[in-house]
Amino acid sequence: MSDLAKLRPVIVGYGHAGRDLHHRCLLDLAERGLAPRGEVLVVDPRPPASLPPATCWLPTLQDALDVLSHVEDGVFHVTTPVGAHVPAVETLLAAGAKRIVLEKPVTRTSAEARRLAAEASAAGASIIPVSVWPSSFVTRRVVDLIIAGRIGTPIGLNMAQNKPRFRRSAADTSHEAGHRSAFEVELPHQVLLALHLGGPADDVIDAASWDMRLPDRSLPGMGGARVRLQHGGGFVSKLSTDLTSPMRQRRLTVTGTAGAIVADYPISGEDDFGQVWISGERDRHVLPDGPLSRFLEQAYAYLAGTGPAPNAGMDSHIAAIELLEQAVRLAARTGRARDRADSADSADSAGIDGQYETTAGRVEEEVLQC
């Protein structure tokens, strides 16, 4: 593989994820010598209102491929809406691309994800799916406390990602490539973290979603979602996301036979600090944490041949999609909850010394901060 300096970042899709997340993190990493310092190509049919220095806008993917002298040296960040992931990746593979960073959820179905994985393998290409929480320093701290035996044997976890996402959810429903339900927003990240901490999941115990109520209409299934997963050894993950919450929250609680760990992830790039503590203890461990930056740092080191691949590869993402497909089917059979109150008791995320707030659910691709 070529070294870091030869790699050429190309951001395919310059909406929120491409512009505000991936590009911003790449600029920060380049300043620290952890990503290429050269020009970044951005691909989007709409010309951006403004661009950072050393950035070149191109309207089509073919234009970007034509600009690159060596397509195999491009690192293609596919940050289009999820419905456009498959054609974009297949176009790149056909053109000879070897390095692809793919936003989550990687595809809408597990069958599509397996197909992309097989096509990439046949082409000798690497698809690095975005997996922020397994790369987080907050998560690393949680794992260290578990390994140290601070809470005894882990028996389950709760995670809530909550935020107001009305406008973007309304926009999603206006085009076929956008998110179709709250199960596609934050829950893909949460399921990956649950698999990372709790191991493979054997079954979906239950699942539900609810509508998003706007002043003039209701968006089916976009208000939020929850799911409970059964892992091996009796470990249970309870995951929820409320996209109508007036407050942002990203909280993980891991419960063990002798206590619980509470972890608050940064809620935005404006203040990139997380907090981790043992329930009932006064001291909190405050630490800087940029999960997406950390993930991209690991991805570029791997693609340059100088480090291991980030945690949670395509196999983990395929497993997460399969679980969410099962959750969607289960939620459809049992009927969507009428509102958040109908699901709050099932979320069962309170009671850790009063420090873990009950919440019905939350999701989205936007909130990965640098």
mmCIF file with all atom_site columns, N, CA and C in Angstrom, residues 256-321:
data_model
loop_
_atom_site.group_PDB
_atom_site.id
_atom_site.type_symbol
_atom_site.label_atom_id
_atom_site.label_alt_id
_atom_site.label_comp_id
_atom_site.label_asym_id
_atom_site.label_entity_id
_atom_site.label_seq_id
_atom_site.pdbx_PDB_ins_code
_atom_site.Cartn_x
_atom_site.Cartn_y
_atom_site.Cartn_z
_atom_site.occupancy
_atom_site.B_iso_or_equiv
_atom_site.pdbx_formal_charge
_atom_site.auth_seq_id
_atom_site.auth_comp_id
_atom_site.auth_asym_id
_atom_site.auth_atom_id
_atom_site.pdbx_PDB_model_num
ATOM 1   N N  . GLY A 1 256 ? -23.428 -4.163 35.933 1.00 0.00 ? 256 GLY A N  1
ATOM 2   C CA . GLY A 1 256 ? -22.791 -5.424 36.286 1.00 0.00 ? 256 GLY A CA 1
ATOM 3   C C  . GLY A 1 256 ? -23.338 -5.976 37.585 1.00 0.00 ? 256 GLY A C  1
ATOM 4   N N  . THR A 1 257 ? -22.805 -7.090 38.008 1.00 0.00 ? 257 THR A N  1
ATOM 5   C CA . THR A 1 257 ? -23.264 -7.726 39.244 1.00 0.00 ? 257 THR A CA 1
ATOM 6   C C  . THR A 1 257 ? -22.840 -6.953 40.490 1.00 0.00 ? 257 THR A C  1
ATOM 7   N N  . ALA A 1 258 ? -21.915 -5.978 40.318 1.00 0.00 ? 258 ALA A N  1
ATOM 8   C CA . ALA A 1 258 ? -21.430 -5.238 41.489 1.00 0.00 ? 258 ALA A CA 1
ATOM 9   C C  . ALA A 1 258 ? -21.410 -3.737 41.248 1.00 0.00 ? 258 ALA A C  1
ATOM 10  N N  . GLY A 1 259 ? -22.269 -3.240 40.365 1.00 0.00 ? 259 GLY A N  1
ATOM 11  C CA . GLY A 1 259 ? -22.312 -1.799 40.132 1.00 0.00 ? 259 GLY A CA 1
ATOM 12  C C  . GLY A 1 259 ? -22.623 -1.467 38.686 1.00 0.00 ? 259 GLY A C  1
ATOM 13  N N  . ALA A 1 260 ? -22.438 -0.210 38.352 1.00 0.00 ? 260 ALA A N  1
ATOM 14  C CA . ALA A 1 260 ? -22.754 0.246  37.002 1.00 0.00 ? 260 ALA A CA 1
ATOM 15  C C  . ALA A 1 260 ? -21.812 1.363  36.589 1.00 0.00 ? 260 ALA A C  1
ATOM 16  N N  . ILE A 1 261 ? -21.502 1.403  35.306 1.00 0.00 ? 261 ILE A N  1
ATOM 17  C CA . ILE A 1 261 ? -20.707 2.473  34.712 1.00 0.00 ? 261 ILE A CA 1
ATOM 18  C C  . ILE A 1 261 ? -21.647 3.359  33.910 1.00 0.00 ? 261 ILE A C  1
ATOM 19  N N  . VAL A 1 262 ? -21.538 4.659  34.100 1.00 0.00 ? 262 VAL A N  1
ATOM 20  C CA . VAL A 1 262 ? -22.325 5.621  33.335 1.00 0.00 ? 262 VAL A CA 1
ATOM 21  C C  . VAL A 1 262 ? -21.361 6.432  32.475 1.00 0.00 ? 262 VAL A C  1
ATOM 22  N N  . ALA A 1 263 ? -21.659 6.554  31.200 1.00 0.00 ? 263 ALA A N  1
ATOM 23  C CA . ALA A 1 263 ? -20.789 7.271  30.269 1.00 0.00 ? 263 ALA A CA 1
ATOM 24  C C  . ALA A 1 263 ? -21.619 8.225  29.429 1.00 0.00 ? 263 ALA A C  1
ATOM 25  N N  . ASP A 1 264 ? -21.225 9.496  29.429 1.00 0.00 ? 264 ASP A N  1
ATOM 26  C CA . ASP A 1 264 ? -21.856 10.495 28.571 1.00 0.00 ? 264 ASP A CA 1
ATOM 27  C C  . ASP A 1 264 ? -20.881 10.852 27.457 1.00 0.00 ? 264 ASP A C  1
ATOM 28  N N  . TYR A 1 265 ? -21.284 10.575 26.221 1.00 0.00 ? 265 TYR A N  1
ATOM 29  C CA . TYR A 1 265 ? -20.463 10.919 25.064 1.00 0.00 ? 265 TYR A CA 1
ATOM 30  C C  . TYR A 1 265 ? -20.662 12.389 24.716 1.00 0.00 ? 265 TYR A C  1
ATOM 31  N N  . PRO A 1 266 ? -19.676 13.028 24.063 1.00 0.00 ? 266 PRO A N  1
ATOM 32  C CA . PRO A 1 266 ? -19.871 14.414 23.629 1.00 0.00 ? 266 PRO A CA 1
ATOM 33  C C  . PRO A 1 266 ? -21.116 14.518 22.744 1.00 0.00 ? 266 PRO A C  1
ATOM 34  N N  . ILE A 1 267 ? -21.854 15.593 22.899 1.00 0.00 ? 267 ILE A N  1
ATOM 35  C CA . ILE A 1 267 ? -23.076 15.745 22.116 1.00 0.00 ? 267 ILE A CA 1
ATOM 36  C C  . ILE A 1 267 ? -22.874 16.575 20.860 1.00 0.00 ? 267 ILE A C  1
ATOM 37  N N  . SER A 1 268 ? -21.706 17.232 20.718 1.00 0.00 ? 268 SER A N  1
ATOM 38  C CA . SER A 1 268 ? -21.422 17.992 19.502 1.00 0.00 ? 268 SER A CA 1
ATOM 39  C C  . SER A 1 268 ? -19.934 18.281 19.450 1.00 0.00 ? 268 SER A C  1
ATOM 40  N N  . GLY A 1 269 ? -19.486 18.740 18.266 1.00 0.00 ? 269 GLY A N  1
ATOM 41  C CA . GLY A 1 269 ? -18.092 19.103 18.116 1.00 0.00 ? 269 GLY A CA 1
ATOM 42  C C  . GLY A 1 269 ? -17.733 20.393 18.814 1.00 0.00 ? 269 GLY A C  1
ATOM 43  N N  . GLU A 1 270 ? -18.736 21.135 19.308 1.00 0.00 ? 270 GLU A N  1
ATOM 44  C CA . GLU A 1 270 ? -18.462 22.399 19.979 1.00 0.00 ? 270 GLU A CA 1
ATOM 45  C C  . GLU A 1 270 ? -17.800 22.197 21.338 1.00 0.00 ? 270 GLU A C  1
ATOM 46  N N  . ASP A 1 271 ? -18.019 21.030 21.951 1.00 0.00 ? 271 ASP A N  1
ATOM 47  C CA . ASP A 1 271 ? -17.417 20.740 23.247 1.00 0.00 ? 271 ASP A CA 1
ATOM 48  C C  . ASP A 1 271 ? -17.136 19.240 23.281 1.00 0.00 ? 271 ASP A C  1
ATOM 49  N N  . ASP A 1 272 ? -15.969 18.865 22.780 1.00 0.00 ? 272 ASP A N  1
ATOM 50  C CA . ASP A 1 272 ? -15.678 17.456 22.542 1.00 0.00 ? 272 ASP A CA 1
ATOM 51  C C  . ASP A 1 272 ? -15.080 16.764 23.760 1.00 0.00 ? 272 ASP A C  1
ATOM 52  N N  . PHE A 1 273 ? -15.812 16.808 24.866 1.00 0.00 ? 273 PHE A N  1
ATOM 53  C CA . PHE A 1 273 ? -15.404 16.114 26.080 1.00 0.00 ? 273 PHE A CA 1
ATOM 54  C C  . PHE A 1 273 ? -16.499 15.132 26.492 1.00 0.00 ? 273 PHE A C  1
ATOM 55  N N  . GLY A 1 274 ? -16.079 13.951 26.917 1.00 0.00 ? 274 GLY A N  1
ATOM 56  C CA . GLY A 1 274 ? -16.991 12.971 27.464 1.00 0.00 ? 274 GLY A CA 1
ATOM 57  C C  . GLY A 1 274 ? -16.736 12.805 28.955 1.00 0.00 ? 274 GLY A C  1
ATOM 58  N N  . GLN A 1 275 ? -17.657 12.104 29.627 1.00 0.00 ? 275 GLN A N  1
ATOM 59  C CA . GLN A 1 275 ? -17.528 11.868 31.066 1.00 0.00 ? 275 GLN A CA 1
ATOM 60  C C  . GLN A 1 275 ? -17.894 10.417 31.367 1.00 0.00 ? 275 GLN A C  1
ATOM 61  N N  . VAL A 1 276 ? -17.104 9.807  32.230 1.00 0.00 ? 276 VAL A N  1
ATOM 62  C CA . VAL A 1 276 ? -17.345 8.415  32.621 1.00 0.00 ? 276 VAL A CA 1
ATOM 63  C C  . VAL A 1 276 ? -17.207 8.324  34.136 1.00 0.00 ? 276 VAL A C  1
ATOM 64  N N  . TRP A 1 277 ? -18.141 7.620  34.787 1.00 0.00 ? 277 TRP A N  1
ATOM 65  C CA . TRP A 1 277 ? -18.033 7.442  36.230 1.00 0.00 ? 277 TRP A CA 1
ATOM 66  C C  . TRP A 1 277 ? -18.712 6.147  36.660 1.00 0.00 ? 277 TRP A C  1
ATOM 67  N N  . ILE A 1 278 ? -18.342 5.690  37.839 1.00 0.00 ? 278 ILE A N  1
ATOM 68  C CA . ILE A 1 278 ? -18.996 4.548  38.469 1.00 0.00 ? 278 ILE A CA 1
ATOM 69  C C  . ILE A 1 278 ? -20.192 5.072  39.249 1.00 0.00 ? 278 ILE A C  1
ATOM 70  N N  . SER A 1 279 ? -21.346 4.516  39.000 1.00 0.00 ? 279 SER A N  1
ATOM 71  C CA . SER A 1 279 ? -22.548 4.966  39.690 1.00 0.00 ? 279 SER A CA 1
ATOM 72  C C  . SER A 1 279 ? -22.360 4.895  41.207 1.00 0.00 ? 279 SER A C  1
ATOM 73  N N  . GLY A 1 280 ? -22.718 6.000  41.885 1.00 0.00 ? 280 GLY A N  1
ATOM 74  C CA . GLY A 1 280 ? -22.598 6.068  43.329 1.00 0.00 ? 280 GLY A CA 1
ATOM 75  C C  . GLY A 1 280 ? -21.295 6.660  43.820 1.00 0.00 ? 280 GLY A C  1
ATOM 76  N N  . GLU A 1 281 ? -20.321 6.831  42.920 1.00 0.00 ? 281 GLU A N  1
ATOM 77  C CA . GLU A 1 281 ? -19.056 7.441  43.293 1.00 0.00 ? 281 GLU A CA 1
ATOM 78  C C  . GLU A 1 281 ? -19.036 8.908  42.894 1.00 0.00 ? 281 GLU A C  1
ATOM 79  N N  . ARG A 1 282 ? -18.280 9.710  43.603 1.00 0.00 ? 282 ARG A N  1
ATOM 80  C CA . ARG A 1 282 ? -18.277 11.154 43.366 1.00 0.00 ? 282 ARG A CA 1
ATOM 81  C C  . ARG A 1 282 ? -17.411 11.551 42.175 1.00 0.00 ? 282 ARG A C  1
ATOM 82  N N  . ASP A 1 283 ? -16.316 10.859 41.982 1.00 0.00 ? 283 ASP A N  1
ATOM 83  C CA . ASP A 1 283 ? -15.354 11.268 40.955 1.00 0.00 ? 283 ASP A CA 1
ATOM 84  C C  . ASP A 1 283 ? -15.826 10.888 39.558 1.00 0.00 ? 283 ASP A C  1
ATOM 85  N N  . ARG A 1 284 ? -15.666 11.842 38.629 1.00 0.00 ? 284 ARG A N  1
ATOM 86  C CA . ARG A 1 284 ? -15.956 11.587 37.219 1.00 0.00 ? 284 ARG A CA 1
ATOM 87  C C  . ARG A 1 284 ? -14.663 11.727 36.427 1.00 0.00 ? 284 ARG A C  1
ATOM 88  N N  . HIS A 1 285 ? -14.492 10.852 35.460 1.00 0.00 ? 285 HIS A N  1
ATOM 89  C CA . HIS A 1 285 ? -13.329 10.940 34.578 1.00 0.00 ? 285 HIS A CA 1
ATOM 90  C C  . HIS A 1 285 ? -13.754 11.722 33.340 1.00 0.00 ? 285 HIS A C  1
ATOM 91  N N  . VAL A 1 286 ? -13.201 12.932 33.179 1.00 0.00 ? 286 VAL A N  1
ATOM 92  C CA . VAL A 1 286 ? -13.517 13.788 32.025 1.00 0.00 ? 286 VAL A CA 1
ATOM 93  C C  . VAL A 1 286 ? -12.381 13.652 31.019 1.00 0.00 ? 286 VAL A C  1
ATOM 94  N N  . LEU A 1 287 ? -12.722 13.376 29.775 1.00 0.00 ? 287 LEU A N  1
ATOM 95  C CA . LEU A 1 287 ? -11.686 13.149 28.783 1.00 0.00 ? 287 LEU A CA 1
ATOM 96  C C  . LEU A 1 287 ? -12.101 13.685 27.420 1.00 0.00 ? 287 LEU A C  1
ATOM 97  N N  . PRO A 1 288 ? -11.143 14.251 26.661 1.00 0.00 ? 288 PRO A N  1
ATOM 98  C CA . PRO A 1 288 ? -11.451 14.698 25.306 1.00 0.00 ? 288 PRO A CA 1
ATOM 99  C C  . PRO A 1 288 ? -11.761 13.500 24.421 1.00 0.00 ? 288 PRO A C  1
ATOM 100 N N  . ASP A 1 289 ? -12.742 13.646 23.564 1.00 0.00 ? 289 ASP A N  1
ATOM 101 C CA . ASP A 1 289 ? -13.158 12.510 22.750 1.00 0.00 ? 289 ASP A CA 1
ATOM 102 C C  . ASP A 1 289 ? -13.746 13.013 21.442 1.00 0.00 ? 289 ASP A C  1
ATOM 103 N N  . GLY A 1 290 ? -13.112 12.682 20.327 1.00 0.00 ? 290 GLY A N  1
ATOM 104 C CA . GLY A 1 290 ? -13.640 12.960 19.003 1.00 0.00 ? 290 GLY A CA 1
ATOM 105 C C  . GLY A 1 290 ? -13.800 11.652 18.268 1.00 0.00 ? 290 GLY A C  1
ATOM 106 N N  . PRO A 1 291 ? -14.925 10.944 18.426 1.00 0.00 ? 291 PRO A N  1
ATOM 107 C CA . PRO A 1 291 ? -15.059 9.597  17.870 1.00 0.00 ? 291 PRO A CA 1
ATOM 108 C C  . PRO A 1 291 ? -14.853 9.509  16.362 1.00 0.00 ? 291 PRO A C  1
ATOM 109 N N  . LEU A 1 292 ? -15.401 10.469 15.605 1.00 0.00 ? 292 LEU A N  1
ATOM 110 C CA . LEU A 1 292 ? -15.226 10.382 14.158 1.00 0.00 ? 292 LEU A CA 1
ATOM 111 C C  . LEU A 1 292 ? -13.789 10.671 13.761 1.00 0.00 ? 292 LEU A C  1
ATOM 112 N N  . SER A 1 293 ? -13.170 11.667 14.384 1.00 0.00 ? 293 SER A N  1
ATOM 113 C CA . SER A 1 293 ? -11.765 11.941 14.100 1.00 0.00 ? 293 SER A CA 1
ATOM 114 C C  . SER A 1 293 ? -10.890 10.738 14.438 1.00 0.00 ? 293 SER A C  1
ATOM 115 N N  . ARG A 1 294 ? -11.146 10.123 15.577 1.00 0.00 ? 294 ARG A N  1
ATOM 116 C CA . ARG A 1 294 ? -10.377 8.951  15.972 1.00 0.00 ? 294 ARG A CA 1
ATOM 117 C C  . ARG A 1 294 ? -10.582 7.813  14.970 1.00 0.00 ? 294 ARG A C  1
ATOM 118 N N  . PHE A 1 295 ? -11.829 7.603  14.548 1.00 0.00 ? 295 PHE A N  1
ATOM 119 C CA . PHE A 1 295 ? -12.101 6.557  13.565 1.00 0.00 ? 295 PHE A CA 1
ATOM 120 C C  . PHE A 1 295 ? -11.355 6.831  12.260 1.00 0.00 ? 295 PHE A C  1
ATOM 121 N N  . LEU A 1 296 ? -11.434 8.073  11.758 1.00 0.00 ? 296 LEU A N  1
ATOM 122 C CA . LEU A 1 296 ? -10.771 8.395  10.494 1.00 0.00 ? 296 LEU A CA 1
ATOM 123 C C  . LEU A 1 296 ? -9.251  8.312  10.621 1.00 0.00 ? 296 LEU A C  1
ATOM 124 N N  . GLU A 1 297 ? -8.721  8.677  11.778 1.00 0.00 ? 297 GLU A N  1
ATOM 125 C CA . GLU A 1 297 ? -7.288  8.514  12.009 1.00 0.00 ? 297 GLU A CA 1
ATOM 126 C C  . GLU A 1 297 ? -6.887  7.037  11.865 1.00 0.00 ? 297 GLU A C  1
ATOM 127 N N  . GLN A 1 298 ? -7.668  6.153  12.480 1.00 0.00 ? 298 GLN A N  1
ATOM 128 C CA . GLN A 1 298 ? -7.388  4.722  12.377 1.00 0.00 ? 298 GLN A CA 1
ATOM 129 C C  . GLN A 1 298 ? -7.563  4.232  10.935 1.00 0.00 ? 298 GLN A C  1
ATOM 130 N N  . ALA A 1 299 ? -8.621  4.727  10.257 1.00 0.00 ? 299 ALA A N  1
ATOM 131 C CA . ALA A 1 299 ? -8.887  4.285  8.887  1.00 0.00 ? 299 ALA A CA 1
ATOM 132 C C  . ALA A 1 299 ? -7.744  4.667  7.959  1.00 0.00 ? 299 ALA A C  1
ATOM 133 N N  . TYR A 1 300 ? -7.245  5.899  8.067  1.00 0.00 ? 300 TYR A N  1
ATOM 134 C CA . TYR A 1 300 ? -6.164  6.341  7.175  1.00 0.00 ? 300 TYR A CA 1
ATOM 135 C C  . TYR A 1 300 ? -4.854  5.622  7.488  1.00 0.00 ? 300 TYR A C  1
ATOM 136 N N  . ALA A 1 301 ? -4.592  5.353  8.758  1.00 0.00 ? 301 ALA A N  1
ATOM 137 C CA . ALA A 1 301 ? -3.385  4.587  9.094  1.00 0.00 ? 301 ALA A CA 1
ATOM 138 C C  . ALA A 1 301 ? -3.461  3.197  8.483  1.00 0.00 ? 301 ALA A C  1
ATOM 139 N N  . TYR A 1 302 ? -4.638  2.589  8.553  1.00 0.00 ? 302 TYR A N  1
ATOM 140 C CA . TYR A 1 302 ? -4.809  1.257  7.960  1.00 0.00 ? 302 TYR A CA 1
ATOM 141 C C  . TYR A 1 302 ? -4.670  1.310  6.436  1.00 0.00 ? 302 TYR A C  1
ATOM 142 N N  . LEU A 1 303 ? -5.309  2.282  5.809  1.00 0.00 ? 303 LEU A N  1
ATOM 143 C CA . LEU A 1 303 ? -5.264  2.376  4.351  1.00 0.00 ? 303 LEU A CA 1
ATOM 144 C C  . LEU A 1 303 ? -3.876  2.747  3.837  1.00 0.00 ? 303 LEU A C  1
ATOM 145 N N  . ALA A 1 304 ? -3.069  3.388  4.687  1.00 0.00 ? 304 ALA A N  1
ATOM 146 C CA . ALA A 1 304 ? -1.691  3.709  4.323  1.00 0.00 ? 304 ALA A CA 1
ATOM 147 C C  . ALA A 1 304 ? -0.730  2.577  4.672  1.00 0.00 ? 304 ALA A C  1
ATOM 148 N N  . GLY A 1 305 ? -1.250  1.529  5.302  1.00 0.00 ? 305 GLY A N  1
ATOM 149 C CA . GLY A 1 305 ? -0.413  0.383  5.638  1.00 0.00 ? 305 GLY A CA 1
ATOM 150 C C  . GLY A 1 305 ? 0.393   0.539  6.898  1.00 0.00 ? 305 GLY A C  1
ATOM 151 N N  . THR A 1 306 ? -0.021  1.434  7.796  1.00 0.00 ? 306 THR A N  1
ATOM 152 C CA . THR A 1 306 ? 0.773   1.680  9.005  1.00 0.00 ? 306 THR A CA 1
ATOM 153 C C  . THR A 1 306 ? 0.030   1.349  10.297 1.00 0.00 ? 306 THR A C  1
ATOM 154 N N  . GLY A 1 307 ? -1.143  0.760  10.220 1.00 0.00 ? 307 GLY A N  1
ATOM 155 C CA . GLY A 1 307 ? -1.886  0.445  11.428 1.00 0.00 ? 307 GLY A CA 1
ATOM 156 C C  . GLY A 1 307 ? -2.976  -0.570 11.166 1.00 0.00 ? 307 GLY A C  1
ATOM 157 N N  . PRO A 1 308 ? -3.587  -1.100 12.221 1.00 0.00 ? 308 PRO A N  1
ATOM 158 C CA . PRO A 1 308 ? -4.681  -2.072 12.060 1.00 0.00 ? 308 PRO A CA 1
ATOM 159 C C  . PRO A 1 308 ? -5.967  -1.388 11.627 1.00 0.00 ? 308 PRO A C  1
ATOM 160 N N  . ALA A 1 309 ? -6.887  -2.174 11.122 1.00 0.00 ? 309 ALA A N  1
ATOM 161 C CA . ALA A 1 309 ? -8.191  -1.639 10.737 1.00 0.00 ? 309 ALA A CA 1
ATOM 162 C C  . ALA A 1 309 ? -8.967  -1.202 11.974 1.00 0.00 ? 309 ALA A C  1
ATOM 163 N N  . PRO A 1 310 ? -9.850  -0.199 11.842 1.00 0.00 ? 310 PRO A N  1
ATOM 164 C CA . PRO A 1 310 ? -10.697 0.187  12.980 1.00 0.00 ? 310 PRO A CA 1
ATOM 165 C C  . PRO A 1 310 ? -11.568 -0.980 13.434 1.00 0.00 ? 310 PRO A C  1
ATOM 166 N N  . ASN A 1 311 ? -12.057 -0.892 14.668 1.00 0.00 ? 311 ASN A N  1
ATOM 167 C CA . ASN A 1 311 ? -12.992 -1.897 15.162 1.00 0.00 ? 311 ASN A CA 1
ATOM 168 C C  . ASN A 1 311 ? -14.275 -1.872 14.343 1.00 0.00 ? 311 ASN A C  1
ATOM 169 N N  . ALA A 1 312 ? -14.978 -3.009 14.310 1.00 0.00 ? 312 ALA A N  1
ATOM 170 C CA . ALA A 1 312 ? -16.300 -3.112 13.683 1.00 0.00 ? 312 ALA A CA 1
ATOM 171 C C  . ALA A 1 312 ? -16.226 -2.946 12.169 1.00 0.00 ? 312 ALA A C  1
ATOM 172 N N  . GLY A 1 313 ? -15.788 -4.004 11.482 1.00 0.00 ? 313 GLY A N  1
ATOM 173 C CA . GLY A 1 313 ? -15.717 -3.997 10.029 1.00 0.00 ? 313 GLY A CA 1
ATOM 174 C C  . GLY A 1 313 ? -17.037 -4.368 9.393  1.00 0.00 ? 313 GLY A C  1
ATOM 175 N N  . MET A 1 314 ? -16.991 -4.739 8.124  1.00 0.00 ? 314 MET A N  1
ATOM 176 C CA . MET A 1 314 ? -18.217 -5.024 7.379  1.00 0.00 ? 314 MET A CA 1
ATOM 177 C C  . MET A 1 314 ? -19.019 -6.160 8.001  1.00 0.00 ? 314 MET A C  1
ATOM 178 N N  . ASP A 1 315 ? -18.356 -7.182 8.549  1.00 0.00 ? 315 ASP A N  1
ATOM 179 C CA . ASP A 1 315 ? -19.090 -8.287 9.167  1.00 0.00 ? 315 ASP A CA 1
ATOM 180 C C  . ASP A 1 315 ? -19.957 -7.787 10.322 1.00 0.00 ? 315 ASP A C  1
ATOM 181 N N  . SER A 1 316 ? -19.411 -6.882 11.129 1.00 0.00 ? 316 SER A N  1
ATOM 182 C CA . SER A 1 316 ? -20.185 -6.333 12.249 1.00 0.00 ? 316 SER A CA 1
ATOM 183 C C  . SER A 1 316 ? -21.359 -5.503 11.745 1.00 0.00 ? 316 SER A C  1
ATOM 184 N N  . HIS A 1 317 ? -21.124 -4.727 10.693 1.00 0.00 ? 317 HIS A N  1
ATOM 185 C CA . HIS A 1 317 ? -22.208 -3.913 10.133 1.00 0.00 ? 317 HIS A CA 1
ATOM 186 C C  . HIS A 1 317 ? -23.306 -4.776 9.530  1.00 0.00 ? 317 HIS A C  1
ATOM 187 N N  . ILE A 1 318 ? -22.919 -5.862 8.865  1.00 0.00 ? 318 ILE A N  1
ATOM 188 C CA . ILE A 1 318 ? -23.926 -6.772 8.311  1.00 0.00 ? 318 ILE A CA 1
ATOM 189 C C  . ILE A 1 318 ? -24.756 -7.380 9.441  1.00 0.00 ? 318 ILE A C  1
ATOM 190 N N  . ALA A 1 319 ? -24.095 -7.792 10.528 1.00 0.00 ? 319 ALA A N  1
ATOM 191 C CA . ALA A 1 319 ? -24.825 -8.341 11.674 1.00 0.00 ? 319 ALA A CA 1
ATOM 192 C C  . ALA A 1 319 ? -25.775 -7.302 12.266 1.00 0.00 ? 319 ALA A C  1
ATOM 193 N N  . ALA A 1 320 ? -25.328 -6.031 12.342 1.00 0.00 ? 320 ALA A N  1
ATOM 194 C CA . ALA A 1 320 ? -26.179 -4.966 12.889 1.00 0.00 ? 320 ALA A CA 1
ATOM 195 C C  . ALA A 1 320 ? -27.398 -4.733 12.000 1.00 0.00 ? 320 ALA A C  1
ATOM 196 N N  . ILE A 1 321 ? -27.192 -4.730 10.682 1.00 0.00 ? 321 ILE A N  1
ATOM 197 C CA . ILE A 1 321 ? -28.319 -4.527 9.771  1.00 0.00 ? 321 ILE A CA 1
ATOM 198 C C  . ILE A 1 321 ? -29.316 -5.671 9.889  1.00 0.00 ? 321 ILE A C  1
#
